[in-house]
Coordinates of C-alpha atoms in Angstrom, one line a residue:
Chain A
X1 CA 118.5 111.1 99.9
X2 CA 122.4 110.1 98.5
X3 CA 120.5 107.1 96.6
X4 CA 119.7 108.4 93.9
X5 CA 120.5 111.5 92.7
X6 CA 119.6 113.2 89.2
X7 CA 121.5 115.7 86.9
X8 CA 121.1 118.1 85.3
X9 CA 119.5 120.4 89.1
X10 CA 118.9 123.2 86.9
X11 CA 118.4 122.9 82.4
X12 CA 117.3 126.0 80.0
X13 CA 116.7 124.5 76.6
X14 CA 115.8 126.3 73.3
X15 CA 112.4 124.9 72.0
X16 CA 112.7 121.8 69.3
X17 CA 116.3 120.9 70.9
X18 CA 116.8 116.9 72.3
X19 CA 117.4 117.5 76.3
X20 CA 118.0 114.1 78.8
X21 CA 117.6 114.3 81.9
X22 CA 119.6 111.2 84.0
X23 CA 118.6 109.5 87.1
X24 CA 120.7 106.8 88.9
X25 CA 120.1 104.9 92.0
X26 CA 122.0 103.1 94.0
X27 CA 119.6 100.6 95.6
X28 CA 119.0 98.3 92.9
X29 CA 115.4 98.7 93.1
X30 CA 113.4 97.1 90.1
X31 CA 111.0 100.0 89.7
X32 CA 111.9 103.6 88.3
X33 CA 109.5 106.3 87.3
X34 CA 109.5 109.8 86.0
X35 CA 107.4 112.6 87.0
X36 CA 106.6 116.2 85.8
X37 CA 105.2 118.5 88.3
X38 CA 103.3 121.2 87.7
X39 CA 101.3 124.3 89.7
X40 CA 97.9 123.0 89.6
X41 CA 98.4 119.4 88.2
X42 CA 100.7 117.9 90.9
X43 CA 103.1 115.1 90.0
X44 CA 101.9 113.3 86.7
X45 CA 104.0 110.0 85.9
X46 CA 105.2 110.2 82.4
X47 CA 106.9 106.5 82.3
X48 CA 107.5 103.9 84.7
X49 CA 109.9 100.5 84.2
X50 CA 109.6 97.3 86.2
X51 CA 113.1 96.0 85.5
X52 CA 115.7 96.4 83.2
X53 CA 114.6 96.4 79.7
X54 CA 110.9 96.6 80.6
X55 CA 109.7 100.4 80.5
X56 CA 106.0 101.5 80.0
X57 CA 103.9 105.0 79.7
X58 CA 102.6 106.4 82.1
X59 CA 99.8 109.0 82.5
X60 CA 101.8 112.0 79.8
X61 CA 104.2 110.4 78.0
X62 CA 103.6 112.1 74.6
X63 CA 106.9 113.9 73.6
X64 CA 109.1 111.6 76.0
X65 CA 111.6 109.4 75.7
X66 CA 112.9 106.2 78.2
X67 CA 115.8 103.8 78.0
X68 CA 116.3 101.6 81.4
X69 CA 119.5 99.3 80.2
X70 CA 120.8 98.8 83.3
X71 CA 119.2 98.2 86.6
X72 CA 120.4 101.6 87.9
X73 CA 119.9 104.4 85.4
X74 CA 117.2 105.5 84.2
X75 CA 116.8 108.8 81.8
X76 CA 114.4 110.7 79.7
X77 CA 115.0 112.2 76.8
X78 CA 112.8 115.3 75.7
X79 CA 113.1 114.1 71.5
X80 CA 111.9 118.3 70.5
X81 CA 111.2 120.1 73.8
X82 CA 108.6 122.6 73.8
X83 CA 107.6 125.2 75.7
X84 CA 104.7 123.0 77.6
X85 CA 107.6 120.4 79.1
X86 CA 109.2 123.9 80.8
X87 CA 108.0 122.0 84.7
X88 CA 110.1 120.3 87.2
X89 CA 110.6 116.7 86.7
X90 CA 111.3 114.0 89.4
X91 CA 112.3 110.3 89.2
X92 CA 112.2 108.3 91.7
X93 CA 112.9 104.5 92.5
X94 CA 110.6 101.9 95.1
X95 CA 111.1 98.2 95.5
X96 CA 107.7 98.0 94.6
X97 CA 105.3 99.1 92.1
X98 CA 103.5 100.9 94.7
X99 CA 105.5 101.3 98.0
X100 CA 107.4 104.1 99.4
X101 CA 108.5 105.7 96.3
X102 CA 112.2 107.8 97.2
X103 CA 112.0 110.3 95.4
X104 CA 115.6 112.5 93.2
X105 CA 116.3 116.0 94.3
X106 CA 114.5 116.9 91.1
X107 CA 115.7 118.8 87.3
X108 CA 114.3 122.7 86.2
X109 CA 113.7 122.5 83.7
X110 CA 113.7 126.1 81.0
X111 CA 112.4 125.2 77.5
X112 CA 112.3 129.1 75.8
Chain B
X1 CA 92.1 112.5 84.3
X2 CA 92.9 112.8 87.8
X3 CA 91.6 110.3 90.4
X4 CA 92.5 110.9 93.2
X5 CA 91.2 114.8 94.8
X6 CA 92.7 116.6 97.2
X7 CA 91.2 120.0 99.1
X8 CA 91.3 122.4 100.5
X9 CA 94.5 123.0 97.8
X10 CA 96.0 125.6 100.0
X11 CA 95.8 125.8 103.6
X12 CA 96.7 129.1 105.9
X13 CA 97.1 128.8 109.6
X14 CA 98.2 130.1 112.1
X15 CA 101.2 128.5 114.1
X16 CA 99.7 126.2 116.8
X17 CA 96.6 125.6 115.3
X18 CA 95.5 122.1 113.4
X19 CA 95.4 121.5 110.0
X20 CA 93.6 118.8 108.0
X21 CA 93.6 117.7 104.4
X22 CA 91.5 115.6 102.7
X23 CA 92.4 113.1 100.1
X24 CA 89.4 111.5 98.0
X25 CA 89.8 108.6 94.8
X26 CA 87.1 107.7 92.4
X27 CA 88.1 103.9 92.9
X28 CA 88.8 101.6 96.3
X29 CA 92.6 101.9 97.2
X30 CA 94.6 98.5 98.3
X31 CA 96.8 101.0 100.3
X32 CA 97.2 105.2 100.2
X33 CA 100.1 107.1 101.4
X34 CA 101.2 110.3 101.8
X35 CA 104.1 112.6 101.5
X36 CA 105.6 115.8 102.3
X37 CA 107.7 117.5 100.4
X38 CA 108.9 121.0 101.5
X39 CA 109.5 124.0 99.9
X40 CA 111.8 123.7 97.2
X41 CA 112.5 120.2 97.9
X42 CA 111.3 116.7 96.4
X43 CA 108.0 114.8 98.1
X44 CA 109.1 112.4 101.2
X45 CA 107.3 109.2 101.8
X46 CA 105.9 109.9 105.4
X47 CA 103.5 106.9 105.6
X48 CA 101.2 103.8 104.3
X49 CA 97.5 102.9 105.6
X50 CA 96.9 99.9 104.2
X51 CA 93.0 98.1 106.1
X52 CA 89.7 100.0 106.2
X53 CA 89.2 102.6 109.0
X54 CA 92.9 102.5 110.1
X55 CA 94.3 105.3 112.0
X56 CA 98.1 105.4 112.8
X57 CA 99.8 108.3 114.0
X58 CA 103.4 110.6 114.2
X59 CA 103.5 112.6 116.7
X60 CA 101.3 115.5 115.8
X61 CA 100.5 114.4 112.7
X62 CA 97.0 111.5 112.8
X63 CA 96.3 109.8 109.0
X64 CA 93.0 108.5 108.8
X65 CA 91.9 105.5 106.5
X66 CA 88.5 105.9 105.6
X67 CA 85.7 102.4 106.0
X68 CA 85.4 102.5 102.2
X69 CA 89.1 102.3 101.5
X70 CA 88.0 105.1 98.6
X71 CA 89.1 108.3 101.1
X72 CA 91.9 109.7 103.5
X73 CA 93.1 112.2 105.6
X74 CA 95.5 113.9 107.4
X75 CA 96.0 116.0 110.9
X76 CA 97.8 118.0 112.1
X77 CA 97.6 118.9 115.8
X78 CA 99.5 122.7 117.1
X79 CA 101.1 122.9 113.8
X80 CA 104.6 124.4 113.8
X81 CA 106.6 126.4 111.1
X82 CA 108.3 123.1 110.2
X83 CA 105.1 121.6 109.3
X84 CA 105.5 123.9 106.3
X85 CA 105.4 122.8 102.6
X86 CA 102.6 120.5 100.5
X87 CA 101.5 116.8 101.2
X88 CA 100.5 115.0 98.4
X89 CA 98.3 111.7 99.1
X90 CA 98.6 108.5 96.5
X91 CA 97.0 105.9 95.4
X92 CA 97.6 102.5 93.2
X93 CA 95.3 103.1 90.0
X94 CA 95.7 102.2 86.5
X95 CA 98.5 99.9 86.1
X96 CA 99.6 99.4 89.8
X97 CA 101.7 102.1 89.6
X98 CA 100.5 105.2 92.9
X99 CA 98.8 107.9 91.2
X100 CA 98.9 110.9 93.2
X101 CA 96.7 114.0 94.8
X102 CA 96.8 117.7 94.0
X103 CA 98.5 117.6 97.1
X104 CA 97.5 120.7 99.8
X105 CA 99.9 123.3 100.1
X106 CA 100.2 124.6 103.6
X107 CA 101.4 127.7 104.4
X108 CA 102.4 128.7 108.8
X109 CA 102.4 131.8 110.1
X110 CA 104.5 132.3 112.7

């Protein structure tokens, strides 16, 4: 869907580097989410945000930082990337906490 | 740990055969949702079920929500190659955010 975009689509980074994944939505949805997808683990929630300046931890927050200064943007930062953070990252948004999430196209991150 | 379990993890079918995936939650859910992810794509919302025992249909897809609101199923009649992908169920858990099941990957042989 054109309404939620993630960048970059692909990223290779080295262990220990900081990397930021971007997410932008145009619907003014209140809720935004970051999930990671790994084989055997499905989709796991990293962080979510209920509104600008309100963020909270999900199931697997360690090693990640988020911010939401504007409703439309929800960047995810890996402060010091590790190989275990190699994954596909999906951003999602919704008008409510738990209905009909719309996902971005994902960022495939490889940490070498 | 994961609170929403799906079985099977993988399913190979011949085109035209039926397919069913099952979803079980450790707790009673206010609603259950289903998403489909095509290979290389992103999850796409299919449907939400809210009522105990609810059944909804979308063409060849039939979704059911269990009487106890702890389990759900998705049944596809006469699969087609366009049905290929991973099907996820999801329900609200801690913090009222969605917890996704591990998904069932459907492969269809033409």
